[in-house]
mmCIF file of C-alpha atoms in Angstrom:
data_model
loop_
_atom_site.group_PDB
_atom_site.id
_atom_site.type_symbol
_atom_site.label_atom_id
_atom_site.label_comp_id
_atom_site.label_asym_id
_atom_site.label_seq_id
_atom_site.Cartn_x
_atom_site.Cartn_y
_atom_site.Cartn_z
ATOM 1 C CA UNK A 499 -59.381 -156.382 35.198
ATOM 2 C CA UNK A 500 -61.028 -153.131 36.375
ATOM 3 C CA UNK A 501 -59.084 -151.356 39.133
ATOM 4 C CA UNK A 502 -62.065 -151.431 41.502
ATOM 5 C CA UNK A 503 -62.365 -155.231 41.243
ATOM 6 C CA UNK A 504 -58.607 -155.671 41.670
ATOM 7 C CA UNK A 505 -58.632 -153.552 44.836
ATOM 8 C CA UNK A 506 -61.543 -155.559 46.252
ATOM 9 C CA UNK A 507 -59.716 -158.835 45.574
ATOM 10 C CA UNK A 508 -56.576 -157.470 47.244
ATOM 11 C CA UNK A 509 -58.629 -156.340 50.236
ATOM 12 C CA UNK A 510 -60.139 -159.825 50.636
ATOM 13 C CA UNK A 511 -56.698 -161.453 50.380
ATOM 14 C CA UNK A 512 -55.258 -159.105 53.013
ATOM 15 C CA UNK A 513 -58.183 -159.665 55.379
ATOM 16 C CA UNK A 514 -57.953 -163.436 55.058
ATOM 17 C CA UNK A 515 -54.177 -163.282 55.582
ATOM 18 C CA UNK A 516 -54.504 -161.203 58.753
ATOM 19 C CA UNK A 517 -57.287 -163.507 59.937
ATOM 20 C CA UNK A 518 -54.939 -166.482 59.600
ATOM 21 C CA UNK A 519 -51.948 -164.683 61.141
ATOM 22 C CA UNK A 520 -54.001 -163.780 64.207
ATOM 23 C CA UNK A 521 -55.416 -167.276 64.502
ATOM 24 C CA UNK A 522 -58.969 -166.122 63.847
ATOM 25 C CA UNK A 523 -59.094 -164.223 67.147
ATOM 26 C CA UNK A 524 -59.239 -160.587 68.265
ATOM 27 C CA UNK A 525 -55.675 -159.612 69.159
ATOM 28 C CA UNK A 526 -56.133 -156.834 71.726
ATOM 29 C CA UNK A 527 -58.640 -154.525 73.410
ATOM 30 C CA UNK A 528 -61.600 -155.357 75.650
ATOM 31 C CA UNK A 529 -62.518 -158.461 73.635
ATOM 32 C CA UNK A 530 -59.001 -159.853 73.167
ATOM 33 C CA UNK A 531 -59.083 -163.588 72.531
ATOM 34 C CA UNK A 532 -62.618 -163.621 71.143
ATOM 35 C CA UNK A 533 -62.882 -165.962 68.167
ATOM 36 C CA UNK A 534 -63.941 -164.094 65.060
ATOM 37 C CA UNK A 535 -65.687 -164.795 61.789
ATOM 38 C CA UNK A 536 -63.822 -164.269 58.504
ATOM 39 C CA UNK A 537 -65.688 -161.127 57.423
ATOM 40 C CA UNK A 538 -67.541 -158.084 58.689
ATOM 41 C CA UNK A 539 -70.686 -156.342 57.548
ATOM 42 C CA UNK A 540 -71.260 -152.600 57.651
ATOM 43 C CA UNK A 541 -67.789 -151.758 58.982
ATOM 44 C CA UNK A 542 -64.108 -152.590 58.532
ATOM 45 C CA UNK A 543 -62.785 -156.015 59.556
ATOM 46 C CA UNK A 544 -59.100 -155.145 60.169
ATOM 47 C CA UNK A 545 -59.665 -152.895 63.222
ATOM 48 C CA UNK A 546 -61.870 -155.534 64.847
ATOM 49 C CA UNK A 547 -59.341 -158.317 64.351
ATOM 50 C CA UNK A 548 -56.581 -156.073 65.675
ATOM 51 C CA UNK A 549 -58.773 -154.951 68.582
ATOM 52 C CA UNK A 550 -58.403 -151.248 67.799
ATOM 53 C CA UNK A 551 -62.001 -150.807 66.668
ATOM 54 C CA UNK A 552 -63.500 -147.752 68.394
ATOM 55 C CA UNK A 553 -60.600 -147.763 70.850
ATOM 56 C CA UNK A 554 -61.817 -144.390 72.112
ATOM 57 C CA UNK A 555 -64.458 -146.348 74.044
ATOM 58 C CA UNK A 556 -62.114 -148.803 75.808
ATOM 59 C CA UNK A 557 -62.417 -147.301 79.289
ATOM 60 C CA UNK A 558 -66.208 -147.026 79.038
ATOM 61 C CA UNK A 559 -66.505 -150.630 77.832
ATOM 62 C CA UNK A 560 -64.374 -151.862 80.726
ATOM 63 C CA UNK A 561 -66.531 -149.897 83.147
ATOM 64 C CA UNK A 562 -69.712 -151.334 81.622
ATOM 65 C CA UNK A 563 -68.373 -154.878 81.900
ATOM 66 C CA UNK A 564 -67.953 -154.330 85.643
ATOM 67 C CA UNK A 565 -71.579 -153.318 86.101
ATOM 68 C CA UNK A 566 -73.008 -156.852 85.752
ATOM 69 C CA UNK A 567 -76.008 -156.122 83.515
ATOM 70 C CA UNK A 568 -78.563 -158.905 83.249
ATOM 71 C CA UNK A 569 -79.702 -157.787 79.791
ATOM 72 C CA UNK A 570 -77.609 -156.216 77.024
ATOM 73 C CA UNK A 571 -79.385 -154.976 73.905
ATOM 74 C CA UNK A 572 -77.315 -154.397 70.768
ATOM 75 C CA UNK A 573 -79.092 -152.385 68.067
ATOM 76 C CA UNK A 574 -77.322 -152.341 64.701
ATOM 77 C CA UNK A 575 -75.180 -155.335 65.566
ATOM 78 C CA UNK A 576 -73.370 -155.963 62.273
ATOM 79 C CA UNK A 577 -71.644 -159.327 62.551
ATOM 80 C CA UNK A 578 -71.581 -159.164 66.347
ATOM 81 C CA UNK A 579 -68.378 -157.496 67.576
ATOM 82 C CA UNK A 580 -70.130 -155.928 70.558
ATOM 83 C CA UNK A 581 -72.995 -158.377 71.013
ATOM 84 C CA UNK A 582 -70.746 -161.427 71.194
ATOM 85 C CA UNK A 583 -67.927 -159.525 72.897
ATOM 86 C CA UNK A 584 -70.149 -158.401 75.748
ATOM 87 C CA UNK A 585 -71.647 -161.898 76.032
ATOM 88 C CA UNK A 586 -68.146 -163.349 76.374
ATOM 89 C CA UNK A 587 -67.163 -160.770 79.010
ATOM 90 C CA UNK A 588 -70.471 -160.939 80.906
ATOM 91 C CA UNK A 589 -71.389 -164.541 81.625
ATOM 92 C CA UNK A 590 -74.480 -163.505 83.614
ATOM 93 C CA UNK A 591 -76.008 -161.480 80.768
ATOM 94 C CA UNK A 592 -78.604 -162.327 78.153
ATOM 95 C CA UNK A 593 -77.913 -160.454 74.909
ATOM 96 C CA UNK A 594 -80.583 -159.310 72.455
ATOM 97 C CA UNK A 595 -79.060 -158.516 69.059
ATOM 98 C CA UNK A 596 -80.960 -156.540 66.409
ATOM 99 C CA UNK A 597 -79.565 -156.603 62.872
ATOM 100 C CA UNK A 598 -81.533 -155.972 59.679
ATOM 101 C CA UNK A 599 -79.156 -157.689 57.224
ATOM 102 C CA UNK A 600 -79.570 -161.440 56.754
ATOM 103 C CA UNK A 601 -75.815 -161.829 56.311
ATOM 104 C CA UNK A 602 -75.224 -160.028 59.583
ATOM 105 C CA UNK A 603 -77.714 -162.247 61.404
ATOM 106 C CA UNK A 604 -75.997 -165.346 60.038
ATOM 107 C CA UNK A 605 -72.571 -164.122 61.130
ATOM 108 C CA UNK A 606 -73.805 -163.206 64.628
ATOM 109 C CA UNK A 607 -75.109 -166.736 65.125
ATOM 110 C CA UNK A 608 -71.887 -168.221 63.780
ATOM 111 C CA UNK A 609 -69.657 -166.097 65.994
ATOM 112 C CA UNK A 610 -71.850 -166.715 69.042
ATOM 113 C CA UNK A 611 -71.543 -170.438 68.372
ATOM 114 C CA UNK A 612 -67.761 -170.565 68.044
ATOM 115 C CA UNK A 613 -67.447 -168.558 71.272
ATOM 116 C CA UNK A 614 -69.874 -170.760 73.180
ATOM 117 C CA UNK A 615 -72.393 -168.020 73.983
ATOM 118 C CA UNK A 616 -75.106 -168.892 71.443
ATOM 119 C CA UNK A 617 -77.571 -169.945 74.157
ATOM 120 C CA UNK A 618 -77.419 -166.432 75.636
ATOM 121 C CA UNK A 619 -77.847 -164.421 72.424
ATOM 122 C CA UNK A 620 -81.169 -163.885 70.694
ATOM 123 C CA UNK A 621 -80.909 -162.567 67.128
ATOM 124 C CA UNK A 622 -83.676 -160.393 65.678
ATOM 125 C CA UNK A 623 -84.260 -158.159 62.654
ATOM 126 C CA UNK A 624 -85.399 -154.549 62.610
ATOM 127 C CA UNK A 625 -85.488 -152.689 65.918
ATOM 128 C CA UNK A 626 -88.226 -150.081 66.206
ATOM 129 C CA UNK A 627 -89.750 -148.384 69.236
ATOM 130 C CA UNK A 628 -92.128 -151.277 69.848
ATOM 131 C CA UNK A 629 -89.499 -154.017 69.710
ATOM 132 C CA UNK A 630 -87.071 -152.023 71.872
ATOM 133 C CA UNK A 631 -89.801 -151.299 74.408
ATOM 134 C CA UNK A 632 -90.741 -154.975 74.527
ATOM 135 C CA UNK A 633 -87.093 -155.938 75.038
ATOM 136 C CA UNK A 634 -86.884 -153.596 78.024
ATOM 137 C CA UNK A 635 -90.138 -154.734 79.647
ATOM 138 C CA UNK A 636 -88.685 -157.398 81.944
ATOM 139 C CA UNK A 637 -85.221 -155.894 82.199
ATOM 140 C CA UNK A 638 -84.109 -154.882 85.684
ATOM 141 C CA UNK A 639 -80.580 -153.812 84.804
ATOM 142 C CA UNK A 640 -80.129 -152.944 81.137
ATOM 143 C CA UNK A 641 -77.430 -151.775 78.772
ATOM 144 C CA UNK A 642 -78.268 -150.580 75.255
ATOM 145 C CA UNK A 643 -75.574 -150.394 72.565
ATOM 146 C CA UNK A 644 -76.748 -148.554 69.466
ATOM 147 C CA UNK A 645 -75.317 -147.810 66.021
ATOM 148 C CA UNK A 646 -78.138 -147.403 63.499
ATOM 149 C CA UNK A 647 -77.046 -144.714 61.038
ATOM 150 C CA UNK A 648 -79.260 -141.893 62.271
ATOM 151 C CA UNK A 649 -82.143 -144.055 63.456
ATOM 152 C CA UNK A 650 -81.226 -143.168 67.036
ATOM 153 C CA UNK A 651 -83.348 -140.036 66.665
ATOM 154 C CA UNK A 652 -86.474 -142.156 66.216
ATOM 155 C CA UNK A 653 -85.789 -144.970 68.668
ATOM 156 C CA UNK A 654 -84.153 -143.143 71.593
ATOM 157 C CA UNK A 655 -87.170 -141.254 72.867
ATOM 158 C CA UNK A 656 -88.037 -141.648 76.575
ATOM 159 C CA UNK A 657 -91.480 -140.136 75.965
ATOM 160 C CA UNK A 658 -92.248 -143.158 73.779
ATOM 161 C CA UNK A 659 -90.179 -145.680 75.806
ATOM 162 C CA UNK A 660 -90.119 -144.531 79.468
ATOM 163 C CA UNK A 661 -87.853 -147.447 80.441
ATOM 164 C CA UNK A 662 -85.019 -145.676 78.623
ATOM 165 C CA UNK A 663 -84.774 -143.309 81.593
ATOM 166 C CA UNK A 664 -83.480 -146.215 83.707
ATOM 167 C CA UNK A 665 -81.147 -147.730 81.110
ATOM 168 C CA UNK A 666 -77.455 -147.308 80.410
ATOM 169 C CA UNK A 667 -77.032 -146.317 76.757
ATOM 170 C CA UNK A 668 -73.924 -146.161 74.572
ATOM 171 C CA UNK A 669 -74.892 -144.685 71.206
ATOM 172 C CA UNK A 670 -72.941 -143.581 68.162
ATOM 173 C CA UNK A 671 -74.341 -140.276 66.921
ATOM 174 C CA UNK A 672 -74.678 -139.752 63.183
ATOM 175 C CA UNK A 673 -74.564 -135.974 62.905
ATOM 176 C CA UNK A 674 -73.316 -136.484 59.359
ATOM 177 C CA UNK A 675 -76.815 -137.737 58.470
ATOM 178 C CA UNK A 676 -78.821 -135.490 60.783
ATOM 179 C CA UNK A 677 -77.243 -132.243 61.890
ATOM 180 C CA UNK A 678 -78.140 -131.393 65.452
ATOM 181 C CA UNK A 679 -78.474 -135.035 66.523
ATOM 182 C CA UNK A 680 -76.439 -134.438 69.672
ATOM 183 C CA UNK A 681 -78.666 -131.569 70.755
ATOM 184 C CA UNK A 682 -81.773 -133.691 70.200
ATOM 185 C CA UNK A 683 -80.492 -136.609 72.297
ATOM 186 C CA UNK A 684 -79.173 -134.244 74.967
ATOM 187 C CA UNK A 685 -82.531 -132.509 75.333
ATOM 188 C CA UNK A 686 -84.239 -135.870 75.847
ATOM 189 C CA UNK A 687 -81.851 -137.290 78.435
ATOM 190 C CA UNK A 688 -80.106 -134.456 80.269
ATOM 191 C CA UNK A 689 -82.658 -134.530 83.103
ATOM 192 C CA UNK A 690 -82.351 -138.289 83.693
ATOM 193 C CA UNK A 691 -78.762 -139.144 82.702
ATOM 194 C CA UNK A 692 -75.182 -138.030 83.028
ATOM 195 C CA UNK A 693 -73.991 -137.586 79.431
ATOM 196 C CA UNK A 694 -70.373 -138.331 78.530
ATOM 197 C CA UNK A 695 -69.289 -137.304 75.039
ATOM 198 C CA UNK A 696 -66.456 -139.154 73.285
ATOM 199 C CA UNK A 697 -64.989 -138.105 69.924
ATOM 200 C CA UNK A 698 -63.256 -140.356 67.410
ATOM 201 C CA UNK A 699 -59.645 -139.588 66.516
ATOM 202 C CA UNK A 700 -57.123 -140.532 63.878
ATOM 203 C CA UNK A 701 -54.973 -143.591 64.504
ATOM 204 C CA UNK A 702 -51.204 -143.440 64.845
ATOM 205 C CA UNK A 703 -48.450 -146.036 64.806
ATOM 206 C CA UNK A 704 -48.475 -146.335 68.606
ATOM 207 C CA UNK A 705 -52.073 -147.574 68.397
ATOM 208 C CA UNK A 706 -51.038 -150.607 66.345
ATOM 209 C CA UNK A 707 -51.159 -153.434 68.899
ATOM 210 C CA UNK A 708 -48.592 -155.876 67.491
ATOM 211 C CA UNK A 709 -45.322 -154.518 68.820
ATOM 212 C CA UNK A 710 -43.077 -156.733 66.684
ATOM 213 C CA UNK A 711 -44.784 -155.472 63.526
ATOM 214 C CA UNK A 712 -44.321 -151.867 64.624
ATOM 215 C CA UNK A 713 -40.619 -152.511 65.200
ATOM 216 C CA UNK A 714 -39.768 -154.557 62.120
ATOM 217 C CA UNK A 715 -42.207 -153.064 59.627
ATOM 218 C CA UNK A 716 -41.608 -149.418 60.478
ATOM 219 C CA UNK A 717 -41.063 -148.571 56.822
ATOM 220 C CA UNK A 718 -44.599 -149.788 56.192
ATOM 221 C CA UNK A 719 -45.902 -147.380 58.811
ATOM 222 C CA UNK A 720 -48.608 -145.918 56.608
ATOM 223 C CA UNK A 721 -49.985 -149.388 55.819
ATOM 224 C CA UNK A 722 -50.098 -150.383 59.484
ATOM 225 C CA UNK A 723 -51.977 -147.181 60.277
ATOM 226 C CA UNK A 724 -54.285 -147.709 57.306
ATOM 227 C CA UNK A 725 -55.149 -151.195 58.575
ATOM 228 C CA UNK A 726 -56.817 -149.528 61.576
ATOM 229 C CA UNK A 727 -58.876 -147.167 59.416
ATOM 230 C CA UNK A 728 -62.593 -147.450 60.185
ATOM 231 C CA UNK A 729 -63.994 -145.819 57.025
ATOM 232 C CA UNK A 730 -65.741 -142.976 58.830
ATOM 233 C CA UNK A 731 -66.990 -140.116 56.611
ATOM 234 C CA UNK A 732 -65.951 -137.488 59.176
ATOM 235 C CA UNK A 733 -65.017 -137.239 62.829
ATOM 236 C CA UNK A 734 -67.721 -139.081 64.754
ATOM 237 C CA UNK A 735 -68.801 -139.099 68.375
ATOM 238 C CA UNK A 736 -70.567 -141.219 70.916
ATOM 239 C CA UNK A 737 -72.734 -140.460 73.950
ATOM 240 C CA UNK A 738 -72.564 -142.645 77.019
ATOM 241 C CA UNK A 739 -75.796 -142.006 78.916
ATOM 242 C CA UNK A 740 -75.589 -143.078 82.557
ATOM 243 C CA UNK A 741 -78.923 -142.986 84.440
ATOM 244 C CA UNK A 742 -79.128 -140.788 87.495
ATOM 245 C CA UNK A 743 -80.161 -143.620 89.784
ATOM 246 C CA UNK A 744 -76.758 -145.243 89.150
ATOM 247 C CA UNK A 745 -74.651 -142.269 90.189
#
């Protein structure tokens, strides 16, 4: 059996095992207790099940959940970690989820269903300037979550979508695909928003949320740390854009 195939089989076995051990729920973090699907698309499953996924954003996510948005737009939703998570945490919100992959759309609907929020989540395909603008038309208090592999340069333009100037935006920047992305987004929003920059960091054993595993499996330290690895090509960063009228 080729090594690549063997590694993929082992990965699937480990993911399914962790899924069963955790009872099919997120263990920690802002979405602790959320029921999860058995796979992810576009990103690693382990960190989401453990609740360490993008833990750098925990404090911002908690702050956003306190703001009581009536509409939350997730662009580049994957299988729905944020879309469903925010729907679970924000019972007043309607969530619009954009995801281009059919598999991702199917998983979003499945996870929304098992968490009882399917009636408040609309699932759509490609998000372009027109579809984002239309989604914002009747939105009085909006949050946009965006992770679209460099597409943020095209979609996040307040000259094309003026409503962006009033919206809260949490976007992952893909400088690895477009150098200077941060400067571009900053130039577009610095007059209307407070911009908070957050950088990703390496995980350490203290980040692993299951204390009994840390204590009893210390000799497997490198594997516990590896389970939180998010497969990022380099150090990444996010911008949280908070509109001036909210400060």
